C-alpha positions as CSV (number, residue, x, y, z in Angstrom):
1,M,40.5,-35.0,51.1
2,T,43.2,-32.5,52.0
3,P,44.9,-32.8,55.3
4,G,43.3,-29.6,56.6
5,K,39.8,-30.8,55.8
6,S,40.5,-34.2,57.2
7,L,41.7,-32.5,60.5
8,V,38.6,-30.5,60.7
9,V,36.4,-33.5,60.0
10,S,38.3,-35.6,62.6
11,A,38.1,-32.8,65.1
12,L,34.4,-32.5,64.5
13,L,33.8,-36.2,64.9
14,G,36.0,-36.3,68.0
15,N,38.7,-38.7,66.6
16,A,41.8,-37.7,68.5
17,K,43.9,-40.5,67.1
18,D,43.2,-39.2,63.6
19,I,44.3,-35.8,64.7
20,E,47.5,-36.9,66.0
21,E,48.2,-38.9,62.8
22,M,47.4,-36.0,60.7
23,L,49.7,-33.7,62.6
24,E,52.5,-36.2,62.3
25,A,51.9,-36.6,58.6
26,S,51.8,-32.9,58.2
27,S,55.3,-32.5,59.9
28,K,56.7,-35.1,57.6
29,Q,55.5,-33.3,54.6
30,A,56.8,-29.9,55.6
31,E,60.3,-31.4,56.2
32,K,60.5,-29.2,59.3
33,P,60.1,-30.9,62.7
34,D,58.3,-27.9,64.3
35,D,56.2,-27.1,61.2
36,N,53.1,-29.1,61.3
37,L,49.5,-28.5,60.5
38,F,48.8,-27.1,64.0
39,T,51.6,-24.5,63.7
40,R,50.4,-23.7,60.2
41,I,46.9,-23.2,61.4
42,S,48.2,-21.1,64.3
43,D,50.3,-19.0,61.8
44,L,47.2,-18.7,59.5
45,S,45.2,-17.7,62.5
46,S,47.5,-15.0,63.4
47,L,47.8,-14.0,59.8
48,I,44.0,-13.8,59.7
49,D,43.9,-11.8,62.9
50,D,46.5,-9.4,61.3
51,I,44.4,-9.2,58.2
52,M,41.3,-8.5,60.2
53,Q,43.1,-5.8,62.3
54,T,44.4,-4.2,59.1
55,S,41.0,-4.5,57.5
56,A,39.5,-2.8,60.7
57,N,42.2,-0.1,60.6
58,V,41.5,0.4,56.9
59,A,37.8,0.5,57.4
60,E,38.2,2.9,60.3
61,H,40.4,5.2,58.2
62,F,37.9,5.0,55.2
63,E,35.1,5.7,57.7
64,T,36.9,8.7,59.1
65,R,37.8,9.9,55.6
66,M,34.1,9.5,54.5
67,L,33.0,11.5,57.5
68,Q,35.5,14.2,56.5
69,L,34.5,14.1,52.9
70,S,30.8,14.2,54.0
71,S,31.6,17.2,56.2
72,E,33.4,18.9,53.4
73,K,30.6,18.2,51.0
74,N,28.1,19.7,53.4
75,F,30.3,22.7,53.8
76,L,30.7,23.1,50.0
77,T,27.0,22.6,49.5
78,K,26.3,25.3,52.1
79,S,29.0,27.5,50.5
80,V,27.5,27.0,47.0
81,A,24.0,27.8,48.3
82,T,25.3,30.9,50.0
83,L,27.2,32.0,46.7
84,R,24.1,31.4,44.7
85,Q,22.0,33.4,47.1
86,H,24.6,36.2,47.0
87,A,24.7,36.0,43.2
88,Q,20.9,36.2,43.0
89,Q,20.9,39.1,45.5
90,H,23.5,40.8,43.4
91,A,21.5,40.1,40.2
92,D,18.4,41.4,41.8
93,S,20.2,44.5,43.0
94,K,21.7,45.1,39.6
95,M,18.3,44.7,37.9
96,E,16.7,47.1,40.4
97,S,19.7,49.6,39.9
98,E,19.3,49.3,36.1
99,L,15.4,50.0,36.4
100,V,16.1,53.0,38.6
101,L,18.7,54.3,36.1
102,Q,16.4,53.7,33.1
103,R,13.6,55.4,35.0
104,R,15.9,58.4,35.8
105,L,17.2,58.3,32.2
106,R,13.6,58.6,30.9
107,E,13.0,61.6,33.4
108,V,16.1,63.3,32.3
109,M,15.3,62.9,28.7
110,S,11.8,64.1,29.3
111,Q,13.2,67.2,31.1
112,R,15.8,67.7,28.2
113,D,12.9,67.5,25.6
114,D,10.8,70.0,27.6
115,L,13.8,72.4,28.0
116,T,14.6,72.0,24.2
117,Q,11.0,72.9,23.4
118,N,11.0,75.8,25.8
119,W,14.3,77.0,24.4
120,K,13.0,76.7,20.9
121,A,9.8,78.6,21.8
122,T,12.0,81.3,23.6
123,R,14.2,81.5,20.6
124,N,11.3,82.0,18.3
125,D,9.9,84.7,20.7
126,N,13.4,86.3,20.8
127,D,13.5,86.3,16.9
128,K,10.1,87.8,16.7
129,L,11.2,90.5,19.3
130,I,14.4,91.1,17.3
131,Q,12.4,91.6,14.1
132,R,9.9,93.9,15.9
133,I,12.8,95.8,17.4
134,Q,14.4,96.2,13.9
135,Q,11.0,97.2,12.5
136,L,10.6,99.8,15.3
137,T,14.2,101.1,14.8
138,E,13.4,101.5,11.1
139,E,10.2,103.3,11.9
140,N,11.9,105.5,14.4
141,Y,14.7,106.2,12.0
142,K,12.0,107.2,9.4
143,Y,10.1,109.3,11.9
144,K,13.3,111.1,13.0
145,T,14.1,111.8,9.4
146,Y,10.6,113.0,8.7
147,M,10.6,115.1,11.8
148,S,14.0,116.6,11.0
149,Q,12.7,117.6,7.6
150,N,9.3,118.9,8.6
151,F,10.0,120.1,12.1
152,D,7.5,122.9,13.1
153,P,8.2,124.1,16.6
154,S,4.9,126.0,16.8
155,A,3.0,122.7,15.8
156,C,4.8,121.0,18.6
157,Q,3.8,123.7,21.1
158,R,0.2,123.5,19.9
159,S,0.3,119.7,20.2
160,I,1.6,119.9,23.7
161,K,-1.1,122.3,24.8
162,S,-3.8,120.2,23.7
163,N,-3.5,116.4,24.2
164,S,-6.5,115.6,22.1
165,T,-4.6,116.5,18.9
166,D,-1.6,114.4,19.9
167,R,-3.3,111.3,18.9
168,K,-4.5,112.8,15.7
169,C,-0.9,114.0,14.8
170,L,0.4,110.6,15.5
171,E,-2.2,109.0,13.2
172,E,-1.4,111.3,10.5
173,L,2.3,110.7,10.9
174,N,1.7,106.9,10.7
175,L,-0.4,107.4,7.6
176,Q,2.3,109.5,5.9
177,Q,5.0,106.9,6.9
178,T,3.0,104.0,5.3
179,Q,2.4,105.9,2.2
180,N,6.1,107.0,1.9
181,P,8.3,104.1,2.8
């Protein structure tokens, strides 16, 4: 049995004589007159107290740090949630904007198609009018040529006096023009 265990056993059993003998034997073994088992236990006790105080300080520091980290974690979690919410709102807004733009693009394309069709129809109408104007210009030229060659002032005066013959004269003129191109 070691001297420390023997001292504890003797102290528990109440043998003071054994305790004194152990303390003396301990001081002889240490080769220092003041260094005995009691002083060693006292030193160990203060060392244990220092260790306990240091452990308590370390535990308090770690607890404080854990609270700080927990607080930072909560803040970061809220920040991430807020960022996700903002990102989702941005994505929703972007999607809505894209839908509005696509709808507007379809409307503009439809208007463009309508305007293109109207322009083509107007162009066709204009082409027909130009052809008709050219045809009428040619007929007018033929009429003027015919009238200049066959001008009879007395016939014109008679035509003016009676409106009923005007139409007949024009029909004859048209008939002659179609026969003599």
